[in-house]
Coordinates of C-alpha atoms in Angstrom, one line a residue:
M1 CA 0.3 98.0 72.9
K2 CA -0.7 101.7 73.0
T3 CA -3.9 103.2 71.7
P4 CA -2.4 104.6 68.5
E5 CA -1.1 101.1 67.6
A6 CA -4.5 99.7 68.2
K7 CA -6.0 102.3 65.9
K8 CA -3.6 101.2 63.2
L9 CA -4.6 97.6 63.6
F10 CA -8.3 98.5 63.3
T11 CA -7.4 100.4 60.1
K12 CA -5.7 97.3 58.7
Y13 CA -8.7 95.3 59.6
T14 CA -11.1 97.5 57.7
N15 CA -8.8 97.0 54.7
N16 CA -8.9 93.2 55.1
Q17 CA -5.2 93.2 56.1
C18 CA -5.5 92.1 59.7
S19 CA -4.0 88.7 60.6
E20 CA -5.3 86.3 63.3
K21 CA -2.3 87.2 65.4
E22 CA -3.1 90.9 65.1
I23 CA -6.7 90.2 66.1
E24 CA -5.4 88.5 69.2
L25 CA -3.3 91.6 69.9
L26 CA -6.4 93.7 69.7
D27 CA -8.1 91.4 72.2
T28 CA -5.2 91.6 74.6
F29 CA -5.2 95.4 74.2
L30 CA -8.9 95.4 75.3
D31 CA -8.2 93.3 78.4
S32 CA -5.4 95.6 79.6
Y33 CA -7.3 98.8 78.7
Q34 CA -10.3 97.7 80.7
K35 CA -8.2 96.9 83.7
E36 CA -6.5 100.3 83.6
N37 CA -9.4 102.5 82.6
L38 CA -12.7 100.9 83.9
N39 CA -13.0 103.5 86.6
T40 CA -12.0 106.5 84.5
T41 CA -14.6 109.2 84.7
T42 CA -13.2 111.8 82.3
I43 CA -12.4 110.8 78.7
N44 CA -11.6 113.0 75.7
E45 CA -14.6 113.3 73.4
S46 CA -12.5 113.5 70.3
K47 CA -10.9 110.2 71.1
A48 CA -14.4 108.7 71.5
K49 CA -15.3 110.0 68.0
V50 CA -12.3 108.3 66.5
W51 CA -13.5 104.9 67.9
E52 CA -17.1 105.6 66.7
N53 CA -15.7 106.1 63.2
I54 CA -13.9 102.7 63.5
I55 CA -17.0 101.0 64.6
S56 CA -19.0 102.6 61.7
K57 CA -16.4 101.3 59.2
I58 CA -16.6 97.8 60.5
E59 CA -20.4 97.8 60.6
E60 CA -20.6 99.0 57.0
E61 CA -18.0 96.7 55.5
P62 CA -19.6 94.8 52.5
T63 CA -19.7 91.0 52.5
T64 CA -18.8 88.6 49.8
N65 CA -21.3 85.9 48.7
N66 CA -23.5 86.8 51.7
N67 CA -21.0 85.0 54.0
F68 CA -19.8 86.5 57.3
S69 CA -16.7 85.5 59.1
F70 CA -17.3 85.1 62.8
K71 CA -13.9 86.6 63.5
K72 CA -15.3 89.9 62.2
Y73 CA -17.8 89.7 65.0
K74 CA -15.1 89.0 67.6
V75 CA -13.3 92.2 66.4
L76 CA -16.6 94.1 66.5
T77 CA -17.1 92.8 70.1
I78 CA -13.7 94.2 71.0
A79 CA -14.4 97.5 69.3
A80 CA -17.8 97.9 70.9
S81 CA -16.4 97.0 74.3
I82 CA -13.9 99.8 73.9
T83 CA -16.7 102.1 72.9
L84 CA -18.4 101.2 76.2
L85 CA -15.4 102.8 77.9
L86 CA -14.9 105.7 75.6
V87 CA -18.3 106.7 74.1
L88 CA -20.8 106.0 76.9
S89 CA -18.6 107.8 79.4
I90 CA -19.8 111.0 77.8
V91 CA -23.4 110.4 78.9
V92 CA -22.9 108.2 82.0
K93 CA -22.5 110.0 85.2
N94 CA -20.2 108.7 88.0
F95 CA -22.5 106.7 90.3
S96 CA -22.7 108.0 93.9
A97 CA -25.2 108.1 96.6
E98 CA -25.3 111.9 96.5
N99 CA -26.3 112.4 92.8
S100 CA -27.8 109.2 91.6
S101 CA -31.5 109.9 92.6
I102 CA -31.7 106.2 93.4
T103 CA -32.8 105.0 96.8
K104 CA -30.4 102.4 98.1
K105 CA -31.5 98.8 98.0
E106 CA -32.4 97.0 101.3
E107 CA -30.7 93.7 100.2
T108 CA -28.0 92.7 97.8
I109 CA -29.0 92.4 94.1
N110 CA -26.4 90.0 92.7
I111 CA -24.9 90.3 89.2
G112 CA -25.8 87.3 87.1
T113 CA -23.3 84.4 86.9
D114 CA -22.6 81.0 85.4
K115 CA -25.1 78.6 86.9
A116 CA -27.6 75.9 85.7
T117 CA -29.5 72.8 86.6
L118 CA -28.7 69.6 84.7
T119 CA -31.5 67.0 84.5
L120 CA -30.2 63.5 83.6
E121 CA -32.0 60.8 81.7
N122 CA -33.1 59.1 84.9
G123 CA -34.6 62.3 86.4
T124 CA -31.7 63.1 88.7
T125 CA -30.9 66.8 88.9
V126 CA -27.4 68.3 89.3
A127 CA -26.7 71.9 90.3
L128 CA -23.9 73.4 88.1
E129 CA -22.1 76.5 89.4
K130 CA -18.8 78.2 89.6
G131 CA -16.3 76.4 91.8
K132 CA -18.2 73.1 91.7
K133 CA -17.0 70.4 89.4
Y134 CA -19.1 67.5 88.0
N135 CA -18.0 64.4 86.2
N136 CA -19.7 61.2 85.0
N137 CA -19.1 58.6 82.3
N138 CA -19.8 61.0 79.4
T139 CA -20.1 64.5 80.8
Y140 CA -17.8 67.0 82.5
S141 CA -18.4 70.4 84.1
S142 CA -15.8 72.8 85.3
G143 CA -18.5 74.9 86.9
D144 CA -19.0 77.4 84.1
S145 CA -19.5 75.1 81.2
L146 CA -20.7 71.5 80.4
V147 CA -19.0 69.2 77.9
Y148 CA -20.3 66.0 76.5
K149 CA -17.4 63.7 75.5
H150 CA -17.2 63.2 71.8
N151 CA -18.1 59.6 71.0
K152 CA -17.9 58.3 67.4
E153 CA -20.3 55.5 68.4
I154 CA -23.6 57.3 67.6
A155 CA -26.7 55.9 69.5
L156 CA -28.1 53.1 67.5
N157 CA -31.5 52.5 69.1
E158 CA -33.0 54.4 71.9
T159 CA -32.1 58.1 72.3
T160 CA -31.8 59.4 75.9
Y161 CA -32.2 63.1 76.7
N162 CA -30.7 65.6 79.1
Y163 CA -32.1 69.0 80.0
L164 CA -30.1 72.1 80.9
T165 CA -32.2 74.8 82.7
I166 CA -30.8 78.3 83.3
P167 CA -32.5 80.3 86.0
N168 CA -32.9 84.1 86.2
G169 CA -29.6 85.5 87.1
G170 CA -27.7 82.8 85.2
Q171 CA -26.1 81.8 82.0
F172 CA -24.3 78.7 80.8
F173 CA -22.3 77.1 77.9
V174 CA -22.6 73.5 76.7
T175 CA -20.7 71.5 74.1
L176 CA -22.9 68.7 72.8
S177 CA -21.6 65.2 71.8
D178 CA -21.3 66.2 68.2
G179 CA -19.2 69.2 69.0
T180 CA -21.9 71.7 68.6
K181 CA -21.5 74.7 71.0
V182 CA -24.5 76.3 72.7
W183 CA -24.5 79.5 74.8
L184 CA -27.7 79.7 76.9
N185 CA -29.0 83.0 78.3
S186 CA -30.9 83.6 81.5
A187 CA -34.3 82.0 82.0
S188 CA -33.7 79.4 79.3
K189 CA -34.1 75.6 78.9
L190 CA -32.5 73.2 76.3
K191 CA -33.4 69.6 75.6
Y192 CA -30.9 67.5 73.7
P193 CA -29.7 63.9 73.2
V194 CA -26.8 62.5 75.3
K195 CA -25.8 60.9 71.9
F196 CA -27.4 61.7 68.5
K197 CA -29.2 58.8 66.8
A198 CA -27.6 57.1 63.8
K199 CA -28.9 58.0 60.3
E200 CA -31.3 60.6 61.6
P201 CA -31.1 64.4 61.8
R202 CA -29.5 65.8 64.9
V203 CA -32.4 67.4 66.8
V204 CA -32.4 69.6 69.9
E205 CA -35.2 71.6 71.4
L206 CA -35.0 75.1 72.8
V207 CA -37.9 74.6 75.3
Y208 CA -37.9 78.4 76.1
G209 CA -35.5 81.3 76.4
E210 CA -32.5 82.4 74.3
A211 CA -29.6 80.4 72.8
Y212 CA -26.7 81.0 70.5
F213 CA -25.7 77.9 68.4
D214 CA -22.4 77.2 66.7
V215 CA -23.3 74.0 64.8
T216 CA -20.7 71.5 63.6
S217 CA -21.1 70.7 59.9
S218 CA -23.0 67.8 58.5
K219 CA -19.8 66.6 56.8
K220 CA -18.3 65.9 60.2
N221 CA -21.4 64.0 61.3
K222 CA -21.9 61.4 58.5
G223 CA -24.0 63.9 56.5
L224 CA -26.6 64.4 59.3
T225 CA -28.3 67.8 59.3
F226 CA -29.0 69.7 62.5
T227 CA -32.4 70.9 63.6
V228 CA -33.5 73.3 66.4
I229 CA -37.1 73.1 67.5
S230 CA -38.7 75.9 69.5
K231 CA -42.3 76.8 70.5
R232 CA -43.2 78.5 67.2
Q233 CA -40.7 77.2 64.6
K234 CA -38.2 74.7 63.3
I235 CA -34.8 75.5 62.0
E236 CA -32.8 73.2 59.8
V237 CA -29.0 73.8 59.2
L238 CA -26.0 72.1 57.8
G239 CA -23.4 73.9 59.9
T240 CA -23.7 77.5 60.9
E241 CA -24.0 80.1 63.7
F242 CA -27.3 81.7 64.7
N243 CA -29.2 83.1 67.7
V244 CA -32.8 82.1 68.7
K245 CA -34.8 84.2 71.2
D246 CA -38.1 82.6 72.2
Y247 CA -39.1 83.5 75.8
Q248 CA -42.2 82.3 77.6
D249 CA -43.3 85.8 78.5
E250 CA -42.9 87.2 74.9
T251 CA -45.3 86.7 72.0
T252 CA -42.6 86.9 69.3
T253 CA -39.7 84.7 68.3
Y254 CA -36.5 86.2 66.9
T255 CA -33.9 84.2 64.9
T256 CA -30.8 86.0 63.8
L257 CA -28.3 84.4 61.4
V258 CA -24.6 85.2 61.8
E259 CA -23.0 82.8 59.4
G260 CA -24.1 80.2 56.8
I261 CA -27.7 79.5 55.7
I262 CA -30.7 78.2 57.5
A263 CA -34.2 77.2 56.6
L264 CA -36.8 78.3 59.0
N265 CA -40.3 76.7 59.1
T266 CA -43.4 77.6 61.0
N267 CA -46.9 76.2 60.3
G268 CA -45.9 75.0 56.8
N269 CA -44.3 78.3 55.8
T270 CA -40.6 78.3 55.1
K271 CA -38.0 81.1 54.6
I272 CA -34.3 80.9 53.8
L273 CA -32.1 83.1 55.9
K274 CA -28.8 84.5 54.9
P275 CA -26.3 86.4 57.2
K276 CA -27.4 89.7 58.8
L277 CA -31.0 88.8 58.5
Q278 CA -33.5 88.3 61.4
A279 CA -36.7 86.2 61.1
I280 CA -39.6 87.4 63.2
V281 CA -42.5 85.0 64.0
N282 CA -45.5 86.2 66.0
N283 CA -47.5 83.8 68.2
G284 CA -50.3 82.0 66.3
S285 CA -49.2 83.3 62.9
S286 CA -47.6 81.4 60.1
E287 CA -46.1 84.6 58.6
I288 CA -42.3 85.0 58.8
T289 CA -41.0 88.5 58.5
L290 CA -37.4 89.0 57.4
K291 CA -35.4 92.2 58.2
P292 CA -31.7 93.2 58.2
V293 CA -30.3 93.8 61.6
D294 CA -27.1 94.9 63.4
V295 CA -26.0 91.3 64.3
Y296 CA -23.7 92.4 67.1
S297 CA -26.5 94.0 69.1
Q298 CA -28.4 90.7 68.9
I299 CA -25.6 88.4 70.0
S300 CA -23.5 90.6 72.4
W301 CA -25.2 89.0 75.4
K302 CA -23.1 85.9 75.1
D303 CA -19.9 88.0 75.2
G304 CA -20.9 89.7 78.5
V305 CA -22.3 92.9 76.9
F306 CA -25.7 94.6 76.9
S307 CA -26.1 96.3 73.5
F308 CA -29.3 98.4 73.5
K309 CA -29.7 100.0 70.1
G310 CA -32.9 102.1 70.1
K311 CA -34.6 99.8 72.5
T312 CA -37.5 100.9 74.7
L313 CA -37.3 100.9 78.5
K314 CA -39.9 98.1 78.5
E315 CA -37.8 95.9 76.3
I316 CA -34.6 96.8 78.2
T317 CA -36.1 96.0 81.6
K318 CA -37.1 92.6 80.4
V319 CA -33.5 91.8 79.7
L320 CA -32.3 93.3 83.0
S321 CA -34.9 91.5 85.0
R322 CA -33.7 88.1 83.8
W323 CA -30.0 88.8 84.3
Y324 CA -30.3 90.4 87.8
D325 CA -33.3 88.4 88.9
V326 CA -35.3 91.5 89.8
K327 CA -38.7 93.0 88.9
F328 CA -39.4 96.4 87.3
V329 CA -42.5 98.6 87.9
F330 CA -43.2 101.7 85.8
E331 CA -44.9 104.2 88.0
D332 CA -45.5 106.2 84.9
K333 CA -46.6 103.9 82.0
N334 CA -45.6 106.6 79.5
L335 CA -41.9 105.9 80.4
E336 CA -42.2 102.3 78.9
T337 CA -41.8 103.7 75.4
T338 CA -38.7 105.9 76.3
K339 CA -35.8 104.7 74.1
F340 CA -32.2 104.3 75.1
K341 CA -29.1 103.5 73.0
G342 CA -25.9 102.3 74.6
V343 CA -23.5 99.5 75.3
L344 CA -23.0 98.3 78.9
S345 CA -21.2 95.6 80.7
K346 CA -23.1 92.7 82.2
K347 CA -20.5 92.7 85.0
Q348 CA -21.8 96.1 86.3
P349 CA -23.9 96.3 89.4
I350 CA -27.6 97.0 88.7
E351 CA -27.3 100.5 90.4
E352 CA -24.7 101.5 87.8
I353 CA -26.8 100.2 84.9
I354 CA -30.0 102.0 85.9
N355 CA -28.1 105.2 86.7
S356 CA -26.5 105.1 83.2
I357 CA -29.9 104.8 81.6
K358 CA -31.3 107.6 83.8
S359 CA -28.5 109.9 82.8
A360 CA -29.3 109.5 79.1
S361 CA -33.1 109.7 79.4
N362 CA -36.0 111.7 80.8
I363 CA -36.4 109.5 83.9
E364 CA -36.4 111.4 87.2
S365 CA -35.5 108.6 89.6
F366 CA -35.5 105.0 90.6
L367 CA -36.5 103.3 93.8
I368 CA -35.0 99.9 94.7
K369 CA -37.0 98.0 97.3
N370 CA -37.4 94.2 98.0
K371 CA -35.7 93.3 94.7
T372 CA -38.2 95.5 92.8
I373 CA -37.0 98.5 90.9
H374 CA -39.6 101.3 90.6
I375 CA -39.1 103.7 87.7
K376 CA -40.4 107.2 88.3

């Protein structure tokens, strides 16, 4: 499919006329476009503006009954990824040793990948990683995901738990025994039952980190609700999709609702969230602040994209440090508040990422040494 045809499909989508098959065609177009154009350094600006307008239309599309379709976010992911190739190329310089103002690293800084440690109910640990399969009585891993076999026999008495721990430089996907899907970001840990207990709410704990939940409905689970507990809050759902960010080194918890309705509780205070709203809870406070957000920028991490929309360099470097397992040092503390707006691929080497940020900001140079990146 050629670019003009893709534009027509986006137009159909914005008019609610795009079928599932046509959405799949857009997805296929993206894959082929990326393969053919990922290294292109000169792109027509007017074409970029066309795609910017398409994104704007999708972002501004009104909802019905406050209910979002997740398919819309898949389309938005496709569109934003194309924007990565078209729009950001205007501000991103071609990376080279001659003009980057970056001192070459002394050792390899790896791009993050699928990896995790599974802790079984008896305390045994299993390393999960690409190319390494794992299988036991009720669990299977292909190396990039973990699946608990669906068993209609819900645990009657004792509940046993597993833990999935994601290190810096990692990410992982798990399907729980009730069919609930969970994407886990770098530096995260999830506690969950091997089987959910009968006649009791399905409960999991985000011990720390960030996770995206696609929860199976209570109707498919004998009416049992689903609860996510984290350090500062408790979330009760019937069946929905949402993102929770609650890192150990941050004092604020962010919960973003994509689809459905959830009830968020902290220290006795409860708020009801509807799609496109984010709940903010500060450490030690019972106050819950709600604000509208660009949902895609909050959940793009699970689709392999960094979406930085008006983020400060301090906020951005926290994200990058987890994915690339590096440290950042600001030689000039004033640079911490410098803002950057852009969409970047998580598959890019760290040198390309930081050079892209440098090209669109007032930063003079970076120095990479011993897995520490000094911002000057």
